[in-house]
Amino acid sequence: MTTNETGTRAPRGPYAKSKQRRESIVMAAHEVFAAHGYRGGSLQGVADKVGMSQTSLLHYFPSKGDLLLAVLNWRDTVTGDGGARDPRESLVDAVVRQARFNETVPGVIELYTVLCAESVTDNHPGRDYFTQRYEGLRRSYLQQFSALADAGRLRPGVDPERAAASLIALWDGIQTQWLMAPERIDMAGALRDYLDMVILPE
């Protein structure tokens, strides 16, 4: 093994080539699924993008579902979950920061939007992923809204659980509108406006 800039040993040889090939397949699948969805995107289309046969591709990912989950996991490493990275960061700042970042990776956001919509159909392999993701987001935002309520920071009548679900719904909806008209839609601004309506200033 060689040593990279971080001082750790970098893989080389067959393992490194295999890792690079897997990454190139995932990136190609991202393009195919974002453009055509899971149903419409084909393994052959992915294989063609990386210049290999479908049989060779199946050596790295035994099924189309396995490849989809790899793409979704890769997506998580790029965008995260919208939560605060610093315990001192407020909910509003964390949401606005994440929305601004998402604007820099439109292809990844397109992939998420297409696959999320598809996942409500029967037997879609991404359904569990999106179900668990929404449950995790609702739980995280509920905790943060509940903490604000305990501190007297939520406006009267605001229910933390509904506020959490509404934030996610607004985010997904405004994101879809932004994909269609990025020059007209201010994602971060819309999210900030919503949070300003339910959270009292300090």
CSV table of C-alpha atoms in Angstrom, one decimal:
chain,number,residue,atom,x,y,z
A,1,MET,CA,0.0,0.0,0.0
A,2,THR,CA,1.0,3.6,-0.6
A,3,THR,CA,0.5,6.5,1.9
A,4,ASN,CA,-1.9,9.3,0.9
A,5,GLU,CA,-2.0,12.9,2.0
A,6,THR,CA,-3.8,12.2,5.2
A,7,GLY,CA,-1.0,9.8,6.3
A,8,THR,CA,-3.2,6.7,6.0
A,9,ARG,CA,-2.4,3.8,3.8
A,10,ALA,CA,-4.1,4.0,0.5
A,11,PRO,CA,-5.2,0.7,-1.1
A,12,ARG,CA,-3.6,-0.4,-4.3
A,13,GLY,CA,-3.6,-3.3,-6.7
A,14,PRO,CA,-6.8,-5.3,-7.4
A,15,TYR,CA,-8.7,-4.0,-4.4
A,16,ALA,CA,-8.1,-0.4,-5.4
A,17,LYS,CA,-9.2,-1.1,-8.9
A,18,SER,CA,-12.3,-2.9,-7.7
A,19,LYS,CA,-13.2,0.0,-5.4
A,20,GLN,CA,-12.7,2.5,-8.2
A,21,ARG,CA,-14.8,0.4,-10.6
A,22,ARG,CA,-17.6,0.1,-8.0
A,23,GLU,CA,-17.6,3.9,-7.5
A,24,SER,CA,-17.7,4.5,-11.3
A,25,ILE,CA,-20.7,2.2,-11.5
A,26,VAL,CA,-22.5,4.0,-8.7
A,27,MET,CA,-21.9,7.3,-10.4
A,28,ALA,CA,-23.2,6.0,-13.7
A,29,ALA,CA,-26.2,4.5,-12.0
A,30,HIS,CA,-26.9,7.9,-10.4
A,31,GLU,CA,-27.0,9.5,-13.8
A,32,VAL,CA,-29.3,6.8,-15.3
A,33,PHE,CA,-31.7,6.7,-12.4
A,34,ALA,CA,-31.9,10.5,-12.1
A,35,ALA,CA,-32.7,10.7,-15.8
A,36,HIS,CA,-35.1,7.7,-16.1
A,37,GLY,CA,-36.0,6.6,-12.6
A,38,TYR,CA,-35.5,3.2,-11.2
A,39,ARG,CA,-38.1,1.5,-13.4
A,40,GLY,CA,-37.0,3.2,-16.6
A,41,GLY,CA,-33.3,3.0,-16.0
A,42,SER,CA,-31.7,-0.2,-17.1
A,43,LEU,CA,-28.6,-2.1,-16.0
A,44,GLN,CA,-27.5,-2.2,-19.6
A,45,GLY,CA,-27.7,1.6,-19.7
A,46,VAL,CA,-25.4,1.8,-16.6
A,47,ALA,CA,-23.0,-0.8,-18.0
A,48,ASP,CA,-22.8,1.1,-21.3
A,49,LYS,CA,-21.8,4.3,-19.4
A,50,VAL,CA,-18.9,2.6,-17.7
A,51,GLY,CA,-17.9,0.6,-20.8
A,52,MET,CA,-18.5,-2.9,-19.5
A,53,SER,CA,-20.9,-5.7,-20.0
A,54,GLN,CA,-24.0,-6.2,-17.9
A,55,THR,CA,-22.6,-9.6,-16.8
A,56,SER,CA,-19.5,-7.9,-15.5
A,57,LEU,CA,-21.6,-5.2,-13.8
A,58,LEU,CA,-23.5,-7.9,-11.9
A,59,HIS,CA,-20.2,-9.1,-10.5
A,60,TYR,CA,-20.1,-5.9,-8.5
A,61,PHE,CA,-23.8,-5.5,-7.8
A,62,PRO,CA,-25.7,-8.8,-8.0
A,63,SER,CA,-29.1,-7.0,-8.7
A,64,LYS,CA,-30.6,-3.8,-9.8
A,65,GLY,CA,-31.9,-3.3,-6.3
A,66,ASP,CA,-28.5,-3.7,-4.8
A,67,LEU,CA,-27.2,-1.0,-7.1
A,68,LEU,CA,-30.1,1.3,-6.3
A,69,LEU,CA,-29.3,1.0,-2.5
A,70,ALA,CA,-25.6,1.8,-3.2
A,71,VAL,CA,-26.7,4.9,-5.1
A,72,LEU,CA,-29.0,6.0,-2.2
A,73,ASN,CA,-26.2,5.4,0.3
A,74,TRP,CA,-23.8,7.4,-1.8
A,75,ARG,CA,-26.4,10.2,-2.0
A,76,ASP,CA,-26.4,10.3,1.8
A,77,THR,CA,-22.7,10.8,2.0
A,78,VAL,CA,-23.0,13.8,-0.3
A,79,THR,CA,-26.0,15.7,1.2
A,80,GLY,CA,-26.4,14.4,4.8
A,81,ASP,CA,-29.7,14.6,6.5
A,82,GLY,CA,-30.2,18.3,7.1
A,83,GLY,CA,-29.4,18.1,10.8
A,84,ALA,CA,-27.0,20.3,12.7
A,85,ARG,CA,-23.3,19.5,12.4
A,86,ASP,CA,-22.5,21.6,15.4
A,87,PRO,CA,-24.5,21.3,18.6
A,88,ARG,CA,-24.5,25.1,18.9
A,89,GLU,CA,-26.0,25.5,15.4
A,90,SER,CA,-29.7,26.4,15.5
A,91,LEU,CA,-32.4,24.5,13.6
A,92,VAL,CA,-33.0,27.4,11.3
A,93,ASP,CA,-29.3,27.8,10.5
A,94,ALA,CA,-28.9,24.1,9.9
A,95,VAL,CA,-31.8,23.9,7.5
A,96,VAL,CA,-30.8,27.0,5.6
A,97,ARG,CA,-27.2,25.7,5.4
A,98,GLN,CA,-28.3,22.4,4.0
A,99,ALA,CA,-30.7,24.0,1.5
A,100,ARG,CA,-27.9,26.2,0.2
A,101,PHE,CA,-25.7,23.2,-0.1
A,102,ASN,CA,-28.3,21.2,-2.0
A,103,GLU,CA,-28.4,24.0,-4.6
A,104,THR,CA,-24.8,23.1,-5.5
A,105,VAL,CA,-25.7,19.4,-6.3
A,106,PRO,CA,-28.8,19.6,-8.5
A,107,GLY,CA,-28.1,16.2,-10.0
A,108,VAL,CA,-28.1,14.5,-6.6
A,109,ILE,CA,-31.4,16.4,-5.7
A,110,GLU,CA,-33.0,15.3,-8.9
A,111,LEU,CA,-32.1,11.7,-8.2
A,112,TYR,CA,-33.6,11.9,-4.7
A,113,THR,CA,-36.8,13.5,-6.0
A,114,VAL,CA,-37.3,11.0,-8.8
A,115,LEU,CA,-36.6,7.9,-6.7
A,116,CYS,CA,-38.6,9.2,-3.7
A,117,ALA,CA,-41.7,9.6,-5.9
A,118,GLU,CA,-41.2,6.2,-7.4
A,119,SER,CA,-40.8,4.5,-4.0
A,120,VAL,CA,-44.5,4.8,-3.2
A,121,THR,CA,-45.2,2.2,-5.9
A,122,ASP,CA,-45.6,-1.5,-5.1
A,123,ASN,CA,-42.4,-3.6,-4.6
A,124,HIS,CA,-40.1,-0.7,-5.2
A,125,PRO,CA,-36.6,-1.6,-3.6
A,126,GLY,CA,-36.2,1.9,-2.3
A,127,ARG,CA,-39.4,2.0,-0.3
A,128,ASP,CA,-37.8,0.9,3.0
A,129,TYR,CA,-35.0,3.4,2.5
A,130,PHE,CA,-37.3,6.3,2.1
A,131,THR,CA,-39.7,5.1,4.8
A,132,GLN,CA,-36.9,4.9,7.3
A,133,ARG,CA,-35.5,8.2,6.2
A,134,TYR,CA,-38.7,10.0,6.7
A,135,GLU,CA,-39.2,8.4,10.1
A,136,GLY,CA,-35.7,9.4,11.1
A,137,LEU,CA,-36.2,13.0,9.9
A,138,ARG,CA,-39.5,13.3,11.7
A,139,ARG,CA,-37.9,12.0,14.9
A,140,SER,CA,-35.0,14.4,14.6
A,141,TYR,CA,-37.0,17.5,13.9
A,142,LEU,CA,-39.6,16.5,16.6
A,143,GLN,CA,-36.8,16.5,19.2
A,144,GLN,CA,-35.6,19.9,18.0
A,145,PHE,CA,-39.1,21.4,17.9
A,146,SER,CA,-39.9,19.9,21.3
A,147,ALA,CA,-36.7,21.4,22.8
A,148,LEU,CA,-37.8,24.8,21.4
A,149,ALA,CA,-41.2,24.3,22.9
A,150,ASP,CA,-39.7,23.5,26.3
A,151,ALA,CA,-37.7,26.7,26.0
A,152,GLY,CA,-40.8,28.8,25.2
A,153,ARG,CA,-39.6,29.4,21.7
A,154,LEU,CA,-42.5,27.9,19.7
A,155,ARG,CA,-45.4,30.2,18.8
A,156,PRO,CA,-48.7,29.4,20.6
A,157,GLY,CA,-50.7,26.6,19.1
A,158,VAL,CA,-47.7,25.0,17.2
A,159,ASP,CA,-47.6,21.3,17.7
A,160,PRO,CA,-44.0,20.0,17.5
A,161,GLU,CA,-44.9,16.8,15.8
A,162,ARG,CA,-47.0,18.5,13.0
A,163,ALA,CA,-44.3,21.2,12.7
A,164,ALA,CA,-41.7,18.5,12.0
A,165,ALA,CA,-43.8,16.7,9.4
A,166,SER,CA,-44.7,20.1,7.8
A,167,LEU,CA,-41.0,21.1,7.5
A,168,ILE,CA,-40.2,17.9,5.6
A,169,ALA,CA,-43.2,18.3,3.3
A,170,LEU,CA,-42.3,21.9,2.6
A,171,TRP,CA,-38.7,21.0,1.9
A,172,ASP,CA,-39.5,18.2,-0.5
A,173,GLY,CA,-42.1,20.3,-2.3
A,174,ILE,CA,-40.1,23.5,-2.6
A,175,GLN,CA,-37.1,21.4,-3.8
A,176,THR,CA,-39.2,20.0,-6.6
A,177,GLN,CA,-40.3,23.5,-7.6
A,178,TRP,CA,-36.7,24.6,-7.5
A,179,LEU,CA,-35.6,21.8,-9.8
A,180,MET,CA,-38.1,23.0,-12.4
A,181,ALA,CA,-37.4,26.8,-12.0
A,182,PRO,CA,-34.2,27.4,-10.0
A,183,GLU,CA,-34.0,31.0,-11.1
A,184,ARG,CA,-37.5,31.8,-9.6
A,185,ILE,CA,-37.5,29.6,-6.4
A,186,ASP,CA,-35.6,30.5,-3.2
A,187,MET,CA,-35.5,27.2,-1.4
A,188,ALA,CA,-33.6,28.4,1.6
A,189,GLY,CA,-35.7,31.6,1.8
A,190,ALA,CA,-39.0,29.6,1.8
A,191,LEU,CA,-37.8,27.3,4.5
A,192,ARG,CA,-36.6,30.2,6.7
A,193,ASP,CA,-39.9,31.9,6.3
A,194,TYR,CA,-41.7,28.8,7.5
A,195,LEU,CA,-39.5,28.4,10.5
A,196,ASP,CA,-39.8,32.1,11.3
A,197,MET,CA,-43.6,31.6,11.4
A,198,VAL,CA,-43.4,28.8,14.0
A,199,ILE,CA,-40.3,29.7,16.1
A,200,LEU,CA,-40.2,32.8,18.3
A,201,PRO,CA,-37.1,35.0,18.1
A,202,GLU,CA,-34.6,34.7,21.0
